Structure formats: structure tokens, C-alpha cells
Amino acid sequence: MLQTRIIAPAEGAYQFPLLIKRLLMSGSRYEKTREIVYRDQLRYSYLTLNERIARLANVLTEAGVKAGDTVAVMDWDSHRYLECMFAIPMIGAVVHTINVRLSPEQILYTMNHADDRFVLVNSEFVGLYQAIAGQLTTVEKTILLTDGPEKTTELPGLVGEYEQLLAAASPHYDFPDFDENSVATTFYTTGTTGNPKGVYFTHRQLVLHTMGVATVTGSIDSIRLLGTDDVYMPITPMFHVHAWGIPYVATMLGLKQVYPGRYDPELLVKLWRDEKVSFSHCVPTILQMLLNAKGAQNEDFGGWKIIIGGSALNRALYEAAKARGIQLTAAYGMSETCPLVACAHLNEELLAGSEDECVTYRIKAGVPVPLVEAAIVDGDGRFLPADGEAQGELVLRAPWLTMGYYREEAKSEELWAGGWLHTGDVATLDSMGVIDIRDRIKDVIKTGGEWVSSLDLEDLISRHPAVREVAVVGIADPQWGERPFALLVVRDGASIDARVLKEHLKPFVELGHINKWAIPSQIALVTEIPKTSVGKLDKKRIRIDIVEWQASNSAFLSTL
Ligand code: AMP
């Protein structure tokens, strides 16, 4: 340890803890009358938001919630969810944002594993909740969330309906200060194998993450996504990494916020238009869905700035969005990282290049945001050079990474091997600090002694005009180890087969972008590509489907 100078604080000097409540205070100071909007059903001011959060804190305290308890929420994106994201941590409890798209068995597992004591349940999930209630081991009480007229339901342990409870509660609550290292939020990763794993974030981490996101989106000129006049609407669910933490940023800045409930593409387009939404975030497949929405066909989305992350952004989608007026900014992160770690940034050197080169960098994972350290390591944990060539596992350090998986010692040690958080992503780093995600380690296709990135192939295939959506996975092959297999959704009125795709990819082989093993010898033409609970390509499901199709010689298949 360095012998640095530490001066003891003066008698009475206040040790200011970084707490989520400070974010709320700031937003209301800036804009008391700005609105929080819920679908086309409700709108209220920041003053009311504050009051409702205090009422909710009183309701929860009355119901017996104590500091350290875990309170779960099962809801779509709503103003009530926003209130929970503040009120629950502000009384010292932990908000568990349940991924309502997991299977009932997985939801049950996560609720028991997280020790949930209280649950707020949207009326749409009452049936699901009832089905698992008998096996919940820690839950004592429930609160009903509903947009409908019915104010009661057969929920075990029901305290009451949210709005009625809030109306009867005091609008004042003296939120105490406490240790900034107290856990504020928890949720479960949608992992590909084994049980879901619980990650958790403290007040300090969430406050620092909020400041990091606000800095990057508000002050870096090549990014400049967010100012106080922007109107925010999430299109990444609040149960998925707290909607990437952006509700905390929006509230700190006092932005107008629009919560769309369950995602319905037509309603999203309507809300965008009616509420003049200018800032959102989503994964690529959701953006694709939005662009395909009926109501979106004649819209010019000029002025809509969208952070896109969670999966690789391919050039075709970037161009399609741009043609519709949408400014996309790629970002990188994961459940374990709160999530923001990197954001596309073009420095002066890159901006001086051609538009084509600029796009190459606009779609990469980007540069680590302030306070984040990134490196790449080989299989033995040795650091590799940041030369844009060497590929290794991306490892991270930052003030807002989960400190482990809840009650999973071995997996936590693996995550933090060598004192760096291991992402499970293969990447290159270049001298400008740009991270280029090459693939998930487990999705890289090992064929003919070469490594082929499924993301590269998806990008190149998506450039064919007949292709609307594509997913590439490696399929076991007795001769080559693995072979790439492409799953395609074709645009209306267009057609493609394995031979046409080969002709499309050949020039990229000749240019050295990919090797010859990367050309799929078999593809499948489908109407829909399976997605995970958060809208990413579900490569586990896709591999199972392909094996079945191959066994039954399905009509979906097209072979060279
Ligand atoms: P999740 O924990 O479900 O949010 O998934 C995180 C994973 O999504 C990362 O480990 C990456 O594999 C992938 N991912 C996120 N952002 C990007 C990006 N910009 N480019 C490529 N992959 C990404």
C-alpha cells in the first residue's frame, strides 16, 4: 500500500453518502411541473412523483417492510415501476425487478433465491403468481397493481391495491441517510445454462453509474444524446438491468418521461409521435420490430436518438434506421455491469475519414466510458496488446460492476478471476481505446481449424437486400468440428437460397474479411427467429431447432 496522506475529517464534517434519494431530489429541483406519462392513460408532475414515492414508502413501511428486506416487482414499464425503483431502496430495502418473461419455474427459483418478502404484482400476472404461490418460501405479503377497475383479487397475502393504498397514505416521509454501500437493486441474468444468477447493485454504484451515463450522453460531443429538453421513453424493459439505469438519469435531470407499459409496437409509435419522444434505448431486434410496425411505415422519425446495445448492431440496421431519421448510438454492457461500460465515440481522427469508415466505428461497442477500465486477456489470464488485432476475453473494472453473484461463491470467483470482471465476450481493443466485440466466447464457430465470428457473418449476411433478419450459429460437423448455419427471415416479396447467399459472401472471402469456411453450406428460411426474454437472438433455442430440422429434413432447409 502507498503511504498516502489521509486527513481525518473535522469534528462534525458530514460524511455524505451517495444515495438514490439524491437523484430524485435533483430532478424535482430542476423541473417541478414536468410530466411523467403512462401510456395514453395518465400524466402527472415531478411534484406528484415525489409525493407518490413518499406515499409508497409509507405503505411499504406500514405493511412491515424493513431495511434489508427484498421487495419484488412484477410489472411492465410503468410510472408505478419508476416509483418502486426509488421508494424501495430509499427506505433501505432492495428492489428485485422480476423478469416476467422467464418461465414460471425460473421466476419461482429467482424469488426464492432472492428471499423476496413482499411482491407487487400487476393484474396481468396474477394467474402466474397464483400458480407458483404455493411454492414460494419467503414471500409474506402482496400488493396489486392494476390499470383496471377491479381493486381486489385472489392474491395470497394481499395488503391491498396500490392506488387505494397510496391514496390513504401520508404524502410525507423522512427518508433517512444510511451506508451508501447498501444493496439497492437485484435481478437475475437470463443465463444460457444452469439456474439464473442474481446480480446486485448498491446505492453508491447506481449513483455513480447515473453520473457516468449522464456525462457520456450529455457532454461528449460525438455522442450528445441527452439534454434537459429531451423526452425519454424506455424500450428496454425495466426488469432488464433497470432499463439500463436510464430512469435514474432521466429523473436526476428532470426530463419528461413516457412509460409505455407492455411493449406494443403501434402504441410505441403513437407515444413517440404524441409525446414528442426524442431519446430511447433498445436492443436491435426491438428496433427492427418498431421499424416494421404498421404505424411506422410513413413516419419520419427525424430527431429520435436511440442508444442501441445488448447485442451487436449490424450495418444494415444502422443504415435502415438512419434512412428513417433515427440517430443510433451503439453501446455495450451486460447485466453484471449495471450495465453501461462503453459507448460508440468517433474522435477527430476517425471523423476525418470517409462516411463508410465512420459507420464501421459507429456500430462497434465503443470506447469505455469515464471510470471504466477495459483489457483483453488470453485463456491463462495474460494481458494481450491493444493493437486492434489480438483477440481475447474482455475483462473490466469499474465502480459499478456487481461484486458477485448472490449466494453463488464458485461462480462469483470465476466472474472475478484475477481481480477483473470476466465478460465472456471475445473482443479486440485498439490504440484509440475502441472495443470491438467479436463474439460471445461460446458462440464463436470453430471450423476447419479457424475461428469464425457469428457476429461478423450476421453483419455480412444482413447486407443482402433480401434479408430482413439473420442469426448464425455453429453446428457440430464430423469433418470440420463445426460449420456455420444461418437462419434467415426474408423480406416480403424477396427470395434467397444457400447458393445465392454463397455468391453474396464470396467477395468478402476474396477481400479477406472472412475465410472460406465461413460460408454456410446450409441455411434455413423461417418466418421468425427465436428470441430470449429480453429480445436477443436465442442461440440456444436456435441450435435445438436446427438439429430437429436436420433430423426431419425440414422444408425450411436450403443446402448448397
Ligand atoms: P445481458 O447480460 O443479457 O445484458 O447480455 C450481455 C451481453 O450482450 C454481452 O456480454 C454481449 O455478449 C452482448 N452485448 C451487449 N452489448 C453489445 C454490443 N454493443 N455489441 C455486441 N454484443 C453486445
Coordinates of C-alpha atoms and ligand atoms in Angstrom, one line a residue:
M1 CA 0.0 0.0 0.0
L2 CA 1.2 3.5 -0.8
Q3 CA 1.7 5.7 2.2
T4 CA -0.7 8.5 1.1
R5 CA -1.9 11.3 3.2
I6 CA -5.2 10.7 4.8
I7 CA -6.6 13.5 6.9
A8 CA -9.2 12.6 9.5
P9 CA -12.5 14.6 8.9
A10 CA -13.1 17.6 11.1
E11 CA -15.4 17.0 14.1
G12 CA -19.0 17.3 12.7
A13 CA -17.9 17.1 9.0
Y14 CA -20.7 15.3 7.2
Q15 CA -19.7 12.0 5.5
F16 CA -22.1 12.4 2.6
P17 CA -23.4 9.0 1.4
L18 CA -24.2 8.6 -2.3
L19 CA -27.9 7.6 -2.1
I20 CA -30.6 7.1 -4.7
K21 CA -32.8 9.7 -3.0
R22 CA -30.4 12.4 -4.0
L23 CA -31.1 11.7 -7.7
L24 CA -34.8 12.2 -7.1
M25 CA -34.3 15.5 -5.2
S26 CA -32.2 16.9 -8.0
G27 CA -34.8 16.2 -10.7
S28 CA -37.6 17.9 -8.8
R29 CA -35.4 20.9 -8.1
Y30 CA -34.9 21.4 -11.9
E31 CA -38.4 20.7 -13.1
K32 CA -41.3 20.6 -10.7
T33 CA -44.0 20.6 -13.3
R34 CA -42.5 18.4 -16.0
E35 CA -44.6 15.3 -16.7
I36 CA -44.3 11.6 -16.1
V37 CA -46.6 9.9 -18.6
Y38 CA -48.1 6.4 -18.5
R39 CA -49.3 5.1 -21.9
D40 CA -52.2 7.1 -23.1
Q41 CA -53.8 6.8 -19.7
L42 CA -52.1 9.1 -17.1
R43 CA -49.8 12.0 -16.6
Y44 CA -48.5 13.8 -13.5
S45 CA -45.7 16.2 -12.4
Y46 CA -42.4 15.6 -10.6
L47 CA -44.1 17.1 -7.6
T48 CA -46.7 14.3 -7.7
L49 CA -43.9 11.8 -8.4
N50 CA -42.2 12.8 -5.1
E51 CA -45.4 12.7 -3.2
R52 CA -46.3 9.3 -4.6
I53 CA -42.9 7.9 -3.7
A54 CA -43.3 9.2 -0.1
R55 CA -46.8 7.6 0.0
L56 CA -45.4 4.3 -1.3
A57 CA -42.7 4.4 1.3
N58 CA -45.4 4.8 4.0
V59 CA -47.5 1.9 2.5
L60 CA -44.5 -0.4 2.5
T61 CA -43.3 0.6 6.0
E62 CA -46.9 0.1 7.3
A63 CA -47.0 -3.3 5.6
G64 CA -43.9 -4.3 7.6
V65 CA -41.1 -3.8 5.0
K66 CA -37.8 -3.1 6.9
A67 CA -34.4 -2.0 5.8
G68 CA -32.6 -5.0 4.2
D69 CA -35.8 -6.7 3.1
T70 CA -36.2 -7.6 -0.6
V71 CA -39.3 -6.3 -2.3
A72 CA -40.1 -7.7 -5.7
V73 CA -41.9 -6.1 -8.6
M74 CA -43.7 -7.9 -11.4
D75 CA -44.8 -5.2 -13.9
W76 CA -44.4 -3.8 -17.4
D77 CA -42.8 -0.4 -17.8
S78 CA -44.9 1.9 -15.8
H79 CA -44.9 5.1 -13.6
R80 CA -45.5 2.7 -10.7
Y81 CA -42.3 0.8 -11.5
L82 CA -40.4 4.1 -11.5
E83 CA -41.9 4.9 -8.1
C84 CA -40.8 1.4 -6.8
M85 CA -37.3 1.9 -8.2
F86 CA -37.0 4.9 -5.9
A87 CA -39.2 4.2 -2.8
I88 CA -38.0 0.7 -2.1
P89 CA -34.2 1.5 -2.0
M90 CA -34.9 4.8 -0.3
I91 CA -36.3 3.0 2.8
G92 CA -33.2 0.8 2.8
A93 CA -34.9 -2.2 1.2
V94 CA -33.8 -4.0 -2.0
V95 CA -35.9 -3.9 -5.2
H96 CA -36.0 -7.2 -7.1
T97 CA -37.0 -6.5 -10.6
I98 CA -38.5 -9.8 -11.7
N99 CA -38.0 -10.8 -15.4
V100 CA -41.7 -11.6 -16.1
R101 CA -40.7 -13.2 -19.4
L102 CA -38.9 -16.1 -17.7
S103 CA -40.7 -19.4 -17.3
P104 CA -42.8 -19.8 -14.2
E105 CA -40.2 -22.3 -12.8
Q106 CA -37.4 -19.7 -13.3
I107 CA -39.4 -16.9 -11.7
L108 CA -40.2 -19.1 -8.8
Y109 CA -36.5 -20.0 -8.5
T110 CA -35.4 -16.3 -8.6
M111 CA -38.0 -15.3 -6.0
N112 CA -37.0 -17.9 -3.5
H113 CA -33.3 -17.4 -4.2
A114 CA -33.6 -13.7 -3.7
D115 CA -35.5 -14.1 -0.4
D116 CA -38.4 -11.9 -1.6
R117 CA -40.6 -10.9 1.3
F118 CA -43.1 -8.7 -0.4
V119 CA -44.3 -8.6 -4.0
L120 CA -46.1 -6.0 -6.1
V121 CA -48.0 -7.9 -8.8
N122 CA -49.5 -6.4 -12.0
S123 CA -53.0 -7.8 -12.5
E124 CA -51.8 -9.4 -15.8
F125 CA -49.5 -11.7 -13.7
V126 CA -52.0 -12.7 -11.0
G127 CA -52.6 -16.1 -12.7
L128 CA -48.8 -16.7 -13.0
Y129 CA -48.3 -15.7 -9.4
Q130 CA -51.1 -17.9 -8.1
A131 CA -49.6 -20.9 -10.0
I132 CA -46.3 -20.5 -8.1
A133 CA -47.5 -19.0 -4.8
G134 CA -47.7 -22.5 -3.1
Q135 CA -44.0 -23.0 -3.6
L136 CA -42.8 -19.5 -2.6
T137 CA -40.8 -20.0 0.6
T138 CA -40.2 -16.4 1.8
V139 CA -43.0 -14.2 0.5
E140 CA -45.4 -12.8 3.1
K141 CA -47.4 -10.1 1.5
T142 CA -48.5 -8.9 -1.9
I143 CA -49.8 -5.6 -3.4
L144 CA -51.9 -5.5 -6.5
L145 CA -51.0 -3.2 -9.4
T146 CA -53.8 -2.6 -11.9
D147 CA -55.0 -0.2 -14.6
G148 CA -58.5 -1.7 -14.5
P149 CA -61.5 -1.1 -12.3
E150 CA -61.1 -4.2 -10.2
K151 CA -59.4 -3.4 -6.9
T152 CA -59.2 -6.8 -5.4
T153 CA -58.1 -10.2 -6.5
E154 CA -57.3 -13.7 -5.1
L155 CA -53.7 -12.9 -4.3
P156 CA -52.3 -14.7 -1.3
G157 CA -51.3 -12.3 1.4
L158 CA -52.9 -9.3 -0.3
V159 CA -52.4 -6.0 1.5
G160 CA -54.5 -4.1 -1.0
E161 CA -54.5 -2.3 -4.3
Y162 CA -51.6 0.1 -5.0
E163 CA -53.7 3.2 -5.8
Q164 CA -56.1 2.8 -2.9
L165 CA -53.2 2.2 -0.5
L166 CA -51.3 5.3 -1.8
A167 CA -54.4 7.5 -1.6
A168 CA -54.8 6.5 2.1
A169 CA -51.2 7.0 3.0
S170 CA -49.4 10.2 4.1
P171 CA -47.6 12.2 1.4
H172 CA -44.6 12.8 3.7
Y173 CA -41.8 10.5 4.6
D174 CA -38.5 11.5 6.1
F175 CA -36.1 9.3 4.1
P176 CA -33.1 8.6 6.3
D177 CA -29.4 8.6 5.3
F178 CA -27.6 5.3 5.6
D179 CA -24.5 3.5 4.3
E180 CA -24.0 4.1 0.5
N181 CA -22.8 0.5 0.2
S182 CA -26.3 -0.8 1.0
V183 CA -27.7 -3.0 -1.8
A184 CA -30.5 -1.2 -3.6
T185 CA -31.4 -3.4 -6.5
T186 CA -31.1 -7.1 -7.6
F187 CA -32.2 -9.1 -10.6
Y188 CA -31.3 -12.3 -12.4
T189 CA -29.3 -12.8 -15.5
T190 CA -31.0 -14.7 -18.2
G191 CA -28.0 -17.1 -18.4
T192 CA -27.8 -19.7 -21.1
T193 CA -27.0 -22.7 -18.8
G194 CA -28.0 -23.6 -15.3
N195 CA -30.1 -21.6 -12.9
P196 CA -30.4 -17.8 -13.4
K197 CA -27.8 -15.9 -11.4
G198 CA -28.6 -12.9 -9.1
V199 CA -26.6 -9.7 -9.6
Y200 CA -26.9 -6.8 -7.2
F201 CA -26.0 -3.1 -7.1
T202 CA -25.6 -0.7 -4.2
H203 CA -26.7 2.9 -3.9
R204 CA -23.2 4.1 -4.4
Q205 CA -22.9 2.1 -7.6
L206 CA -26.2 3.2 -9.0
V207 CA -25.4 6.9 -8.3
L208 CA -22.0 6.7 -9.9
H209 CA -23.5 4.8 -12.9
T210 CA -26.1 7.5 -13.2
M211 CA -23.4 10.2 -13.2
G212 CA -21.4 8.2 -15.7
V213 CA -24.3 7.8 -18.2
A214 CA -25.3 11.4 -17.8
T215 CA -21.7 12.5 -18.5
V216 CA -21.3 10.4 -21.6
T217 CA -24.7 11.1 -23.1
G218 CA -24.7 14.8 -22.2
S219 CA -21.2 16.1 -22.6
I220 CA -19.2 14.1 -25.2
D221 CA -19.7 15.8 -28.5
S222 CA -19.6 12.8 -30.7
I223 CA -22.4 11.3 -28.6
R224 CA -24.6 14.2 -27.3
L225 CA -27.8 12.3 -26.8
L226 CA -29.3 13.8 -23.8
G227 CA -30.2 17.3 -22.6
T228 CA -32.8 18.5 -20.2
D229 CA -35.2 19.3 -23.0
D230 CA -35.2 15.7 -24.2
V231 CA -38.3 13.4 -23.8
Y232 CA -37.4 9.9 -22.6
M233 CA -39.2 6.7 -23.3
P234 CA -37.5 3.3 -22.4
I235 CA -37.9 0.4 -24.9
T236 CA -35.7 -1.9 -22.8
P237 CA -37.8 -3.4 -20.1
M238 CA -37.4 -2.0 -16.5
F239 CA -36.8 -5.6 -15.4
H240 CA -33.7 -5.8 -17.6
V241 CA -30.9 -4.0 -15.8
H242 CA -33.3 -1.3 -14.5
A243 CA -34.0 -0.2 -18.1
W244 CA -30.2 0.3 -18.4
G245 CA -30.4 2.6 -15.4
I246 CA -31.7 5.4 -17.6
P247 CA -34.8 6.1 -15.5
Y248 CA -32.4 7.2 -12.7
V249 CA -30.6 9.5 -15.2
A250 CA -33.9 10.9 -16.6
T251 CA -35.2 11.6 -13.1
M252 CA -31.9 13.2 -11.9
L253 CA -32.1 15.6 -14.9
G254 CA -35.9 16.3 -14.5
L255 CA -36.7 15.0 -18.0
K256 CA -40.2 14.4 -19.3
Q257 CA -40.6 10.6 -19.1
V258 CA -43.0 8.3 -21.0
Y259 CA -43.7 4.8 -19.8
P260 CA -45.2 2.6 -22.4
G261 CA -46.5 -0.4 -20.3
R262 CA -46.3 -3.7 -22.2
Y263 CA -44.5 -3.1 -25.5
D264 CA -46.9 -2.8 -28.4
P265 CA -45.1 -1.5 -31.5
E266 CA -48.2 0.5 -32.6
L267 CA -48.6 2.2 -29.2
L268 CA -44.8 2.9 -29.1
V269 CA -45.0 4.7 -32.4
K270 CA -48.1 6.6 -31.2
L271 CA -46.5 7.6 -27.9
W272 CA -43.4 8.7 -29.8
R273 CA -45.5 10.9 -32.0
D274 CA -47.9 12.3 -29.4
E275 CA -45.4 12.9 -26.6
K276 CA -42.6 14.0 -28.9
V277 CA -40.2 11.4 -27.6
S278 CA -36.6 12.2 -28.5
F279 CA -34.5 9.7 -26.5
S280 CA -34.8 6.0 -26.1
H281 CA -32.8 2.8 -25.8
C282 CA -33.4 -0.7 -27.1
V283 CA -31.8 -3.9 -28.4
P284 CA -31.5 -4.4 -32.2
T285 CA -34.4 -6.8 -32.6
I286 CA -36.9 -4.4 -30.9
L287 CA -35.8 -1.6 -33.1
Q288 CA -36.3 -3.9 -36.1
M289 CA -39.8 -4.7 -34.8
L290 CA -40.5 -1.0 -34.4
L291 CA -39.4 -0.1 -37.9
N292 CA -41.6 -2.9 -39.2
A293 CA -44.7 -1.7 -37.3
K294 CA -47.7 -0.7 -39.5
G295 CA -48.0 2.7 -37.9
A296 CA -44.3 3.4 -38.6
Q297 CA -44.4 2.9 -42.3
N298 CA -44.9 6.5 -43.3
E299 CA -43.2 8.1 -40.3
D300 CA -40.1 10.2 -40.5
F301 CA -38.5 9.6 -37.1
G302 CA -36.2 12.6 -37.5
G303 CA -34.7 13.7 -34.2
W304 CA -35.2 10.4 -32.4
K305 CA -31.9 9.5 -30.7
I306 CA -31.7 5.8 -29.6
I307 CA -28.9 4.0 -27.7
I308 CA -28.7 0.5 -29.1
G309 CA -27.0 -2.2 -27.2
G310 CA -27.4 -5.7 -25.7
S311 CA -26.4 -7.3 -29.0
A312 CA -24.2 -6.4 -31.9
L313 CA -25.5 -3.7 -34.1
N314 CA -25.1 -4.6 -37.8
R315 CA -24.6 -2.1 -40.6
A316 CA -27.9 -2.9 -42.3
L317 CA -29.9 -2.0 -39.3
Y318 CA -27.8 1.1 -38.7
E319 CA -28.5 2.2 -42.3
A320 CA -32.2 1.3 -42.2
A321 CA -32.7 3.4 -39.0
K322 CA -30.7 6.3 -40.4
A323 CA -32.8 6.3 -43.6
R324 CA -35.8 6.8 -41.3
G325 CA -34.2 9.7 -39.4
I326 CA -33.1 7.8 -36.3
Q327 CA -29.7 8.6 -34.8
L328 CA -28.4 5.3 -33.4
T329 CA -25.5 5.2 -30.9
A330 CA -24.1 1.8 -30.1
A331 CA -23.3 0.9 -26.5
Y332 CA -22.0 -2.1 -24.7
G333 CA -22.8 -3.6 -21.3
M334 CA -24.2 -6.6 -19.6
S335 CA -26.4 -7.4 -16.6
E336 CA -23.3 -7.8 -14.4
T337 CA -22.1 -4.3 -15.3
C338 CA -25.2 -2.1 -14.3
P339 CA -25.0 -2.0 -17.5
L340 CA -23.1 0.8 -19.3
V341 CA -19.5 0.1 -19.9
A342 CA -18.7 1.5 -23.4
C343 CA -20.4 3.8 -25.9
A344 CA -19.5 4.4 -29.6
H345 CA -17.4 7.5 -29.9
L346 CA -15.7 9.0 -33.0
N347 CA -12.6 11.0 -32.3
E348 CA -11.3 13.7 -34.6
E349 CA -9.1 11.2 -36.4
L350 CA -12.0 9.0 -37.2
L351 CA -14.3 11.8 -38.1
A352 CA -11.8 12.9 -40.8
G353 CA -12.3 9.6 -42.6
S354 CA -15.0 8.6 -45.1
E355 CA -18.6 8.1 -44.0
D356 CA -18.2 4.4 -44.7
E357 CA -15.3 4.2 -42.2
C358 CA -17.2 6.3 -39.7
V359 CA -20.1 3.8 -39.8
T360 CA -17.7 1.0 -39.1
Y361 CA -16.9 2.7 -35.8
R362 CA -20.5 3.8 -35.1
I363 CA -21.6 0.2 -34.9
K364 CA -18.8 -1.1 -32.7
A365 CA -19.2 -1.5 -28.9
G366 CA -17.3 1.8 -28.5
V367 CA -14.9 3.4 -26.1
P368 CA -15.0 2.6 -22.3
V369 CA -17.0 5.4 -20.6
P370 CA -15.2 7.5 -17.9
L371 CA -14.1 5.5 -14.8
V372 CA -14.2 2.2 -16.7
E373 CA -11.1 0.2 -17.4
A374 CA -11.1 -2.5 -20.1
A375 CA -8.4 -5.0 -21.1
I376 CA -8.3 -8.3 -23.0
V377 CA -6.7 -11.5 -21.7
D378 CA -5.9 -14.9 -23.1
G379 CA -7.0 -18.2 -21.7
D380 CA -4.4 -18.0 -19.0
G381 CA -5.3 -14.5 -17.9
R382 CA -2.3 -12.9 -19.6
F383 CA -2.9 -9.3 -20.9
L384 CA -2.9 -9.0 -24.7
P385 CA -1.9 -5.9 -26.7
A386 CA -4.5 -3.2 -27.6
D387 CA -3.5 -3.4 -31.2
G388 CA -6.8 -4.0 -32.9
E389 CA -5.6 -7.4 -33.9
A390 CA -5.2 -9.6 -30.8
Q391 CA -8.4 -11.2 -29.7
G392 CA -9.1 -12.2 -26.1
E393 CA -11.7 -12.2 -23.4
L394 CA -12.8 -8.7 -22.4
V395 CA -12.3 -8.0 -18.7
L396 CA -13.4 -5.0 -16.8
R397 CA -13.0 -2.8 -13.8
A398 CA -15.4 0.0 -12.9
P399 CA -17.1 1.4 -9.8
W400 CA -20.5 -0.1 -10.8
L401 CA -19.9 -3.8 -11.5
T402 CA -21.7 -6.4 -9.5
M403 CA -19.4 -7.6 -6.7
G404 CA -20.5 -11.2 -7.3
Y405 CA -23.5 -13.5 -7.9
Y406 CA -25.8 -13.6 -4.9
R407 CA -25.1 -16.8 -2.9
E408 CA -23.0 -18.4 -5.7
E409 CA -19.5 -18.5 -4.4
A410 CA -17.8 -20.6 -7.2
K411 CA -19.5 -18.6 -10.0
S412 CA -18.6 -15.3 -8.3
E413 CA -14.9 -16.3 -8.1
E414 CA -15.0 -17.3 -11.8
L415 CA -16.6 -14.0 -12.7
W416 CA -13.9 -12.1 -10.8
A417 CA -10.9 -14.3 -11.5
G418 CA -7.7 -12.3 -11.2
G419 CA -9.5 -9.2 -9.9
W420 CA -11.1 -8.4 -13.2
L421 CA -14.7 -9.0 -14.2
H422 CA -14.8 -11.6 -16.9
T423 CA -17.4 -10.7 -19.6
G424 CA -17.4 -14.0 -21.6
D425 CA -17.1 -11.9 -24.7
V426 CA -14.2 -12.2 -27.2
A427 CA -13.0 -8.7 -28.2
T428 CA -10.2 -6.7 -29.7
L429 CA -9.1 -3.3 -28.3
D430 CA -7.3 -0.8 -30.5
S431 CA -5.0 2.1 -29.8
M432 CA -7.9 4.5 -29.7
G433 CA -9.5 2.5 -26.9
V434 CA -12.2 1.1 -29.1
I435 CA -13.7 -2.2 -28.0
D436 CA -14.8 -4.4 -30.9
I437 CA -16.9 -7.3 -29.6
R438 CA -16.1 -10.3 -31.9
D439 CA -18.5 -12.8 -30.4
R440 CA -19.6 -14.4 -27.2
I441 CA -16.9 -17.0 -26.3
K442 CA -19.4 -19.8 -26.6
D443 CA -20.9 -18.6 -29.9
V444 CA -17.6 -18.4 -31.9
I445 CA -17.7 -21.0 -34.6
K446 CA -14.6 -23.3 -34.7
T447 CA -14.5 -24.7 -38.2
G448 CA -11.7 -26.2 -40.3
G449 CA -9.2 -25.1 -37.7
E450 CA -10.3 -21.4 -38.0
W451 CA -12.4 -19.2 -35.7
V452 CA -15.4 -17.6 -37.4
S453 CA -17.3 -14.8 -35.6
S454 CA -21.0 -15.4 -35.8
L455 CA -21.5 -11.6 -35.4
D456 CA -19.3 -10.9 -38.5
L457 CA -21.2 -13.3 -40.5
E458 CA -24.6 -11.9 -39.4
D459 CA -23.4 -8.4 -40.3
L460 CA -22.3 -9.5 -43.8
I461 CA -25.4 -11.6 -44.5
S462 CA -27.7 -8.8 -43.3
R463 CA -26.3 -6.7 -46.1
H464 CA -28.1 -8.8 -48.8
P465 CA -31.2 -6.9 -49.8
A466 CA -33.5 -10.0 -49.4
V467 CA -32.6 -10.5 -45.8
R468 CA -34.8 -9.0 -43.1
E469 CA -33.3 -10.8 -40.1
V470 CA -30.5 -13.2 -39.6
A471 CA -28.9 -15.4 -36.9
V472 CA -25.8 -17.5 -37.3
V473 CA -24.8 -20.4 -35.0
G474 CA -22.2 -23.2 -35.2
I475 CA -23.5 -26.7 -35.7
A476 CA -21.4 -29.8 -34.9
D477 CA -19.9 -31.3 -38.0
P478 CA -18.0 -34.6 -38.1
Q479 CA -15.4 -33.4 -40.6
W480 CA -14.9 -29.7 -39.7
G481 CA -15.6 -29.7 -36.0
E482 CA -18.4 -27.1 -36.5
R483 CA -20.0 -25.4 -39.5
P484 CA -21.8 -22.1 -39.6
F485 CA -25.5 -22.3 -40.1
A486 CA -27.6 -19.3 -40.9
L487 CA -31.2 -18.7 -40.1
L488 CA -32.9 -16.1 -42.3
V489 CA -36.2 -14.2 -42.4
V490 CA -36.7 -13.0 -45.9
R491 CA -38.2 -9.6 -46.8
D492 CA -41.8 -9.6 -48.2
G493 CA -41.6 -10.5 -52.0
A494 CA -37.9 -11.4 -51.9
S495 CA -36.2 -14.7 -52.1
I496 CA -32.8 -16.3 -51.3
D497 CA -31.3 -19.7 -51.0
A498 CA -27.9 -21.2 -49.9
R499 CA -26.4 -20.8 -53.4
V500 CA -27.4 -17.1 -53.7
L501 CA -26.1 -16.5 -50.2
K502 CA -22.8 -18.1 -51.2
E503 CA -22.5 -15.7 -54.1
H504 CA -23.2 -12.8 -51.8
L505 CA -20.4 -13.9 -49.4
K506 CA -17.7 -14.9 -51.9
P507 CA -16.5 -11.3 -52.5
F508 CA -15.9 -10.9 -48.7
V509 CA -13.8 -14.1 -48.7
E510 CA -11.8 -12.6 -51.7
L511 CA -11.3 -9.4 -49.8
G512 CA -10.1 -11.3 -46.8
H513 CA -13.0 -10.2 -44.5
I514 CA -13.9 -13.8 -43.7
N515 CA -12.3 -17.1 -44.5
K516 CA -13.8 -19.7 -46.9
W517 CA -15.0 -21.8 -44.0
A518 CA -17.4 -19.0 -43.0
I519 CA -19.8 -19.6 -45.9
P520 CA -22.7 -21.7 -44.6
S521 CA -23.3 -24.8 -46.6
Q522 CA -26.8 -25.0 -45.1
I523 CA -29.3 -22.3 -44.2
A524 CA -32.9 -22.3 -43.0
L525 CA -35.6 -19.8 -44.2
V526 CA -38.1 -19.1 -41.4
T527 CA -40.8 -16.6 -40.6
E528 CA -39.5 -15.8 -37.2
I529 CA -36.2 -16.1 -35.3
P530 CA -36.4 -17.3 -31.7
K531 CA -35.7 -14.5 -29.1
T532 CA -34.8 -14.6 -25.4
S533 CA -36.8 -13.0 -22.7
V534 CA -35.1 -9.7 -23.4
G535 CA -35.4 -9.8 -27.2
K536 CA -32.0 -11.1 -28.1
L537 CA -31.3 -13.9 -30.6
D538 CA -31.9 -17.1 -28.7
K539 CA -29.0 -19.1 -30.0
K540 CA -29.6 -22.0 -27.5
R541 CA -33.1 -22.5 -28.9
I542 CA -31.9 -22.0 -32.5
R543 CA -29.3 -24.8 -32.2
I544 CA -32.0 -27.2 -30.8
D545 CA -34.4 -26.3 -33.7
I546 CA -31.7 -26.8 -36.3
V547 CA -30.9 -30.3 -35.1
E548 CA -34.6 -31.2 -35.2
W549 CA -35.0 -29.8 -38.8
Q550 CA -31.9 -31.7 -39.9
A551 CA -33.3 -34.9 -38.4
S552 CA -36.6 -34.4 -40.2
N553 CA -35.2 -33.0 -43.4
S554 CA -37.4 -30.0 -42.9
A555 CA -38.7 -27.9 -45.8
F556 CA -37.1 -24.8 -44.1
L557 CA -33.7 -26.0 -45.1
S558 CA -31.7 -24.9 -48.2
T559 CA -28.4 -26.7 -48.8
L560 CA -25.5 -25.9 -51.2
Ligands
AMP1 P1 -27.2 -9.3 -20.9 O1 -26.4 -9.6 -19.6 O2 -28.3 -10.2 -21.1 O3 -27.5 -7.9 -20.9 O4 -26.2 -9.6 -22.1 C1 -24.9 -9.0 -22.2 C2 -24.2 -9.5 -23.4 O5 -24.8 -8.9 -24.6 C3 -22.8 -9.1 -23.5 O6 -21.9 -9.9 -22.8 C4 -22.5 -9.2 -25.0 O7 -22.3 -10.5 -25.4 C5 -23.8 -8.7 -25.6 N1 -23.7 -7.3 -26.0 C6 -24.1 -6.2 -25.3 N2 -23.9 -5.1 -26.0 C7 -23.3 -5.4 -27.1 C8 -22.7 -4.7 -28.2 N3 -22.7 -3.4 -28.3 N4 -22.1 -5.5 -29.2 C9 -22.1 -6.8 -29.1 N5 -22.6 -7.5 -28.1 C10 -23.1 -6.8 -27.1

